[in-house]
CSV table of C-alpha atoms and ligand atoms in Angstrom, one decimal:
chain,number,residue,atom,x,y,z
A,1,MET,CA,0.0,0.0,0.0
A,2,ASP,CA,3.0,2.3,0.5
A,3,ALA,CA,4.2,1.8,-3.1
A,4,HIS,CA,2.6,5.1,-4.1
A,5,LEU,CA,4.2,7.2,-1.4
A,6,SER,CA,6.7,9.7,-2.7
A,7,LYS,CA,9.9,10.7,-0.8
A,8,ILE,CA,9.6,14.3,-1.9
A,9,CYS,CA,6.5,16.5,-2.0
A,10,LEU,CA,5.0,16.2,-5.5
A,11,GLY,CA,3.2,19.5,-5.1
A,12,CYS,CA,6.3,21.5,-4.4
A,13,TRP,CA,8.2,19.6,-7.1
A,14,GLU,CA,5.7,20.0,-9.8
A,15,GLN,CA,4.8,23.6,-9.1
A,16,LYS,CA,8.1,25.1,-7.9
A,17,ARG,CA,10.7,22.5,-8.8
A,18,LEU,CA,11.6,22.4,-5.1
A,19,PRO,CA,12.5,18.9,-3.8
A,20,ILE,CA,11.1,19.0,-0.3
A,21,PRO,CA,11.7,15.7,1.5
A,22,ILE,CA,8.7,14.3,3.3
A,23,ARG,CA,9.8,10.8,3.9
A,24,GLY,CA,13.1,9.1,4.8
A,25,ILE,CA,16.2,10.4,6.6
A,26,ALA,CA,16.4,13.7,4.6
A,27,SER,CA,12.9,14.7,5.9
A,28,ALA,CA,14.0,14.8,9.6
A,29,PRO,CA,15.0,18.5,9.6
A,30,PHE,CA,11.8,19.4,7.7
A,31,ARG,CA,9.6,17.5,10.1
A,32,ALA,CA,11.4,19.3,13.0
A,33,VAL,CA,9.9,22.6,11.7
A,34,GLY,CA,6.5,21.1,11.0
A,35,VAL,CA,6.8,20.2,7.3
A,36,ARG,CA,5.3,16.8,6.9
A,37,PRO,CA,2.9,14.8,4.5
A,38,SER,CA,-0.5,16.4,4.2
A,39,ARG,CA,-3.4,14.5,5.6
A,40,MET,CA,-5.4,15.4,2.5
A,41,ASN,CA,-2.9,13.9,0.0
A,42,PRO,CA,0.2,12.3,1.6
A,43,ASN,CA,2.3,12.9,-1.6
A,44,THR,CA,2.0,16.7,-0.9
A,45,CYS,CA,3.2,18.5,2.1
A,46,THR,CA,1.8,20.8,4.8
A,47,ILE,CA,3.4,23.8,3.1
A,48,CYS,CA,1.3,23.0,0.0
A,49,GLU,CA,-1.8,22.5,2.2
A,50,MET,CA,-1.2,25.8,4.0
A,51,MET,CA,-0.6,27.6,0.7
A,52,PHE,CA,-3.9,26.6,-0.9
A,53,ALA,CA,-5.7,27.2,2.4
A,54,ARG,CA,-4.3,30.7,2.5
A,55,MET,CA,-4.9,31.3,-1.2
A,56,MET,CA,-8.5,30.3,-0.8
A,57,LYS,CA,-9.1,32.5,2.2
A,58,ALA,CA,-8.6,35.4,-0.1
A,59,ARG,CA,-10.7,34.0,-2.9
A,60,GLN,CA,-12.3,30.9,-4.2
A,61,ILE,CA,-10.6,29.4,-7.2
A,62,THR,CA,-12.2,27.6,-10.1
A,63,VAL,CA,-10.6,24.3,-11.0
A,64,GLU,CA,-11.2,21.7,-13.6
A,65,ALA,CA,-11.5,18.5,-11.7
A,66,SER,CA,-13.2,15.1,-11.1
A,67,VAL,CA,-15.3,14.7,-8.1
A,68,LEU,CA,-15.9,11.4,-6.4
A,69,PHE,CA,-18.5,10.8,-3.6
A,70,ALA,CA,-18.5,7.5,-1.7
A,71,ASP,CA,-21.1,6.7,0.9
A,72,LEU,CA,-21.5,3.8,3.2
A,73,ARG,CA,-24.8,2.0,2.7
A,74,GLY,CA,-26.7,0.3,5.5
A,75,TYR,CA,-24.9,2.4,8.0
A,76,THR,CA,-27.9,3.9,9.7
A,77,THR,CA,-29.5,0.5,10.3
A,78,LEU,CA,-26.1,-0.8,11.3
A,79,SER,CA,-25.8,1.7,14.1
A,80,GLN,CA,-29.1,0.4,15.5
A,81,SER,CA,-28.3,-3.3,15.2
A,82,HIS,CA,-24.6,-3.4,16.0
A,83,SER,CA,-22.4,-2.5,19.0
A,84,SER,CA,-20.8,1.0,18.9
A,85,GLU,CA,-17.4,-0.6,18.7
A,86,ALA,CA,-18.4,-2.5,15.6
A,87,VAL,CA,-19.9,0.6,14.0
A,88,SER,CA,-16.7,2.7,14.6
A,89,ALA,CA,-14.5,-0.2,13.3
A,90,ILE,CA,-16.6,-0.4,10.1
A,91,LEU,CA,-16.5,3.4,9.7
A,92,ASP,CA,-12.7,3.5,10.2
A,93,ALA,CA,-12.2,0.7,7.7
A,94,PHE,CA,-14.3,2.5,5.2
A,95,TYR,CA,-12.4,5.8,5.6
A,96,ASP,CA,-9.1,3.9,5.4
A,97,GLU,CA,-9.9,2.0,2.3
A,98,ALA,CA,-11.5,5.0,0.5
A,99,ALA,CA,-8.5,7.3,1.4
A,100,ALA,CA,-5.9,4.7,0.3
A,101,ALA,CA,-7.6,4.3,-3.0
A,102,VAL,CA,-8.0,8.0,-3.6
A,103,TRP,CA,-4.3,8.6,-2.7
A,104,ALA,CA,-3.1,5.8,-4.9
A,105,TYR,CA,-4.6,7.7,-7.8
A,106,GLU,CA,-3.3,11.1,-6.6
A,107,GLY,CA,-6.6,12.5,-5.5
A,108,LEU,CA,-7.3,14.8,-2.6
A,109,VAL,CA,-9.6,13.7,0.3
A,110,ILE,CA,-11.4,17.0,1.0
A,111,LYS,CA,-13.9,16.3,3.6
A,112,THR,CA,-15.8,13.5,5.3
A,113,MET,CA,-19.3,14.1,6.3
A,114,GLY,CA,-20.9,11.6,8.6
A,115,ASP,CA,-20.6,8.4,6.6
A,116,ALA,CA,-19.5,9.9,3.3
A,117,VAL,CA,-16.1,10.7,1.6
A,118,LEU,CA,-15.7,13.5,-1.0
A,119,ALA,CA,-12.5,13.3,-3.1
A,120,LEU,CA,-11.1,15.6,-5.8
A,121,PHE,CA,-8.8,14.6,-8.6
A,122,ASN,CA,-6.6,17.0,-10.6
A,123,PHE,CA,-5.8,19.3,-7.6
A,124,PRO,CA,-3.2,20.3,-6.4
A,125,LEU,CA,-1.5,17.7,-8.5
A,126,ALA,CA,-2.6,18.4,-12.1
A,127,ARG,CA,-3.1,15.2,-14.1
A,128,ALA,CA,-4.4,15.0,-17.7
A,129,GLU,CA,-6.0,11.6,-16.9
A,130,HIS,CA,-7.8,12.7,-13.7
A,131,VAL,CA,-11.2,11.4,-14.9
A,132,MET,CA,-9.9,7.9,-15.4
A,133,GLN,CA,-8.0,8.2,-12.1
A,134,ALA,CA,-11.2,8.9,-10.3
A,135,VAL,CA,-12.9,5.9,-11.9
A,136,ARG,CA,-10.0,3.6,-11.1
A,137,ALA,CA,-10.0,4.8,-7.5
A,138,ALA,CA,-13.8,4.1,-7.3
A,139,ARG,CA,-13.3,0.5,-8.7
A,140,ASP,CA,-10.5,-0.1,-6.1
A,141,ILE,CA,-12.7,1.1,-3.3
A,142,GLN,CA,-15.4,-1.4,-4.3
A,143,THR,CA,-12.9,-4.3,-4.7
A,144,THR,CA,-11.0,-3.7,-1.5
A,145,TRP,CA,-14.2,-3.2,0.5
A,146,LYS,CA,-15.5,-6.7,-0.4
A,147,ARG,CA,-12.3,-8.1,1.0
A,148,ARG,CA,-12.2,-5.8,4.0
A,149,ARG,CA,-15.8,-6.7,4.8
A,150,GLU,CA,-14.9,-10.4,4.9
A,151,VAL,CA,-12.2,-9.6,7.4
A,152,LEU,CA,-14.6,-7.5,9.5
A,153,ASN,CA,-17.1,-10.3,9.6
A,154,GLN,CA,-14.6,-12.5,11.2
A,155,THR,CA,-12.8,-10.0,13.5
A,156,LEU,CA,-16.0,-8.3,14.8
A,157,ARG,CA,-18.0,-11.5,14.9
A,158,GLU,CA,-20.9,-9.5,13.7
A,159,ASP,CA,-22.5,-9.8,10.3
A,160,CYS,CA,-21.4,-6.8,8.1
A,161,SER,CA,-22.5,-8.3,4.7
A,162,GLY,CA,-25.3,-5.7,4.4
A,163,VAL,CA,-22.8,-2.8,4.5
A,164,GLY,CA,-21.8,-1.7,1.1
A,165,ILE,CA,-20.6,1.4,-0.7
A,166,GLY,CA,-22.4,3.6,-3.3
A,167,ILE,CA,-20.2,5.8,-5.4
A,168,GLY,CA,-20.9,8.7,-7.8
A,169,ILE,CA,-18.5,10.6,-10.1
A,170,ASP,CA,-18.8,13.7,-12.2
A,171,CYS,CA,-16.2,16.0,-13.8
A,172,GLY,CA,-15.9,19.6,-15.0
A,173,GLN,CA,-15.4,23.1,-13.5
A,174,LEU,CA,-16.0,23.7,-9.8
A,175,LYS,CA,-15.2,26.2,-7.2
A,176,PHE,CA,-12.8,25.2,-4.4
A,177,GLY,CA,-12.2,27.3,-1.4
A,178,GLU,CA,-13.3,28.1,2.2
A,179,PHE,CA,-17.1,28.5,2.6
A,180,GLY,CA,-19.2,29.5,5.5
A,181,ARG,CA,-18.3,32.0,8.2
A,182,ALA,CA,-18.7,29.7,11.1
A,183,HIS,CA,-16.8,26.7,9.9
A,184,GLN,CA,-14.3,28.0,7.4
A,185,ASP,CA,-14.3,24.6,5.8
A,186,LEU,CA,-12.1,24.0,2.8
A,187,THR,CA,-14.5,22.4,0.4
A,188,ALA,CA,-15.7,22.3,-3.2
A,189,ILE,CA,-19.0,23.6,-4.6
A,190,GLY,CA,-20.8,23.8,-7.9
A,191,THR,CA,-23.1,21.8,-10.1
A,192,VAL,CA,-20.4,19.2,-10.7
A,193,VAL,CA,-20.2,18.5,-6.9
A,194,ASN,CA,-24.0,18.4,-6.6
A,195,ARG,CA,-24.4,16.0,-9.5
A,196,ALA,CA,-21.6,13.7,-8.2
A,197,ALA,CA,-23.4,13.7,-4.8
A,198,ARG,CA,-26.8,12.9,-6.5
A,199,ALA,CA,-25.2,10.2,-8.7
A,200,GLN,CA,-23.8,8.6,-5.5
A,201,ALA,CA,-27.3,8.7,-3.9
A,202,ALA,CA,-28.8,7.0,-6.9
A,203,ALA,CA,-26.0,4.3,-6.9
A,204,GLY,CA,-26.9,1.0,-5.2
A,205,SER,CA,-24.7,-0.7,-2.7
A,206,GLY,CA,-21.5,-1.9,-4.5
A,207,GLU,CA,-22.3,0.3,-7.5
A,208,ILE,CA,-20.5,3.1,-9.3
A,209,LEU,CA,-22.5,5.6,-11.3
A,210,VAL,CA,-20.8,8.1,-13.6
A,211,THR,CA,-22.2,11.1,-15.6
A,212,GLU,CA,-22.1,11.6,-19.3
A,213,ALA,CA,-19.1,13.9,-19.0
A,214,VAL,CA,-17.1,11.2,-17.2
A,215,GLN,CA,-18.2,8.5,-19.7
A,216,ALA,CA,-17.2,10.8,-22.6
A,217,ARG,CA,-13.9,11.8,-21.2
A,218,CYS,CA,-12.6,8.4,-20.5
A,219,GLY,CA,-14.3,6.4,-23.2
A,220,LEU,CA,-15.2,3.7,-20.7
A,221,ASP,CA,-15.8,0.3,-22.0
A,222,LEU,CA,-19.1,0.0,-20.3
A,223,ASP,CA,-21.6,-2.9,-20.5
A,224,ASP,CA,-24.5,-0.8,-21.6
A,225,ASP,CA,-23.5,2.2,-23.6
A,226,ILE,CA,-26.7,4.2,-23.5
A,227,GLY,CA,-26.8,4.4,-19.7
A,228,LYS,CA,-30.0,4.9,-17.7
A,229,GLU,CA,-32.0,8.1,-17.0
A,230,PHE,CA,-32.4,9.2,-13.4
A,231,ALA,CA,-34.5,12.0,-11.9
A,232,LEU,CA,-31.9,13.5,-9.6
A,233,LYS,CA,-33.0,15.8,-6.8
A,234,GLY,CA,-32.3,19.4,-7.7
A,235,PHE,CA,-31.9,18.7,-11.5
A,236,GLU,CA,-35.0,19.5,-13.6
A,237,ALA,CA,-34.1,17.4,-16.7
A,238,PRO,CA,-33.5,13.7,-16.3
A,239,THR,CA,-29.8,12.8,-15.9
A,240,ARG,CA,-28.2,9.9,-17.8
A,241,LEU,CA,-25.9,7.9,-15.7
A,242,TRP,CA,-23.6,4.9,-16.5
A,243,ALA,CA,-22.6,2.1,-14.3
A,244,ALA,CA,-18.8,1.9,-14.4
B,1,ZN,ZN1,4.7,20.8,-0.8
């Protein structure tokens, strides 16, 4: 799982050609002054994180990106039928697997709300193939979750087979910055974000639904190529989604 972890900050390297060590012996003096891997993307550093946080305090920026929403299904019922230890173990496992998959494809884990994960691809590390990276991350999340759930079934001695993940992906322009006076949360907003969230809500447990933009951008070899129309909340016209 550590194979994708870089020894230097990829953000500092790609944007400023500065080799800032974040792992290994060379990183010790940097760690001593608080420069370490970012918790949003471990291949970038805390300087990068601070820079985009500061930049966005001044203004929100518009970025071209892919947005992935992943949500744990059956979680609400789970919290009624399972012990609180089991529930938090399941939630931890979900966050771990989702973040590992997102990071493996160079995405940014922006925010986790309750039982959902929101990830952004193409920022701060710009990647031409960001749409495909989001789709690959989603597929990895589904694959690793099946395995992880088997392990949880055994270690927790409670049946977790009803707990699955629904994922939605959209891509395009969105605003990224700090919103809300009270929370000052670093987050992403825009139609692309809303559509990805609604696609996620429409996805069944174990399913990945992608929008037309995603399907067009990565030329997915999908089973049914006409997709299926969904009436998504907040969108007047029916939205065509594809299972990826
Ligand atoms: Zn950096």
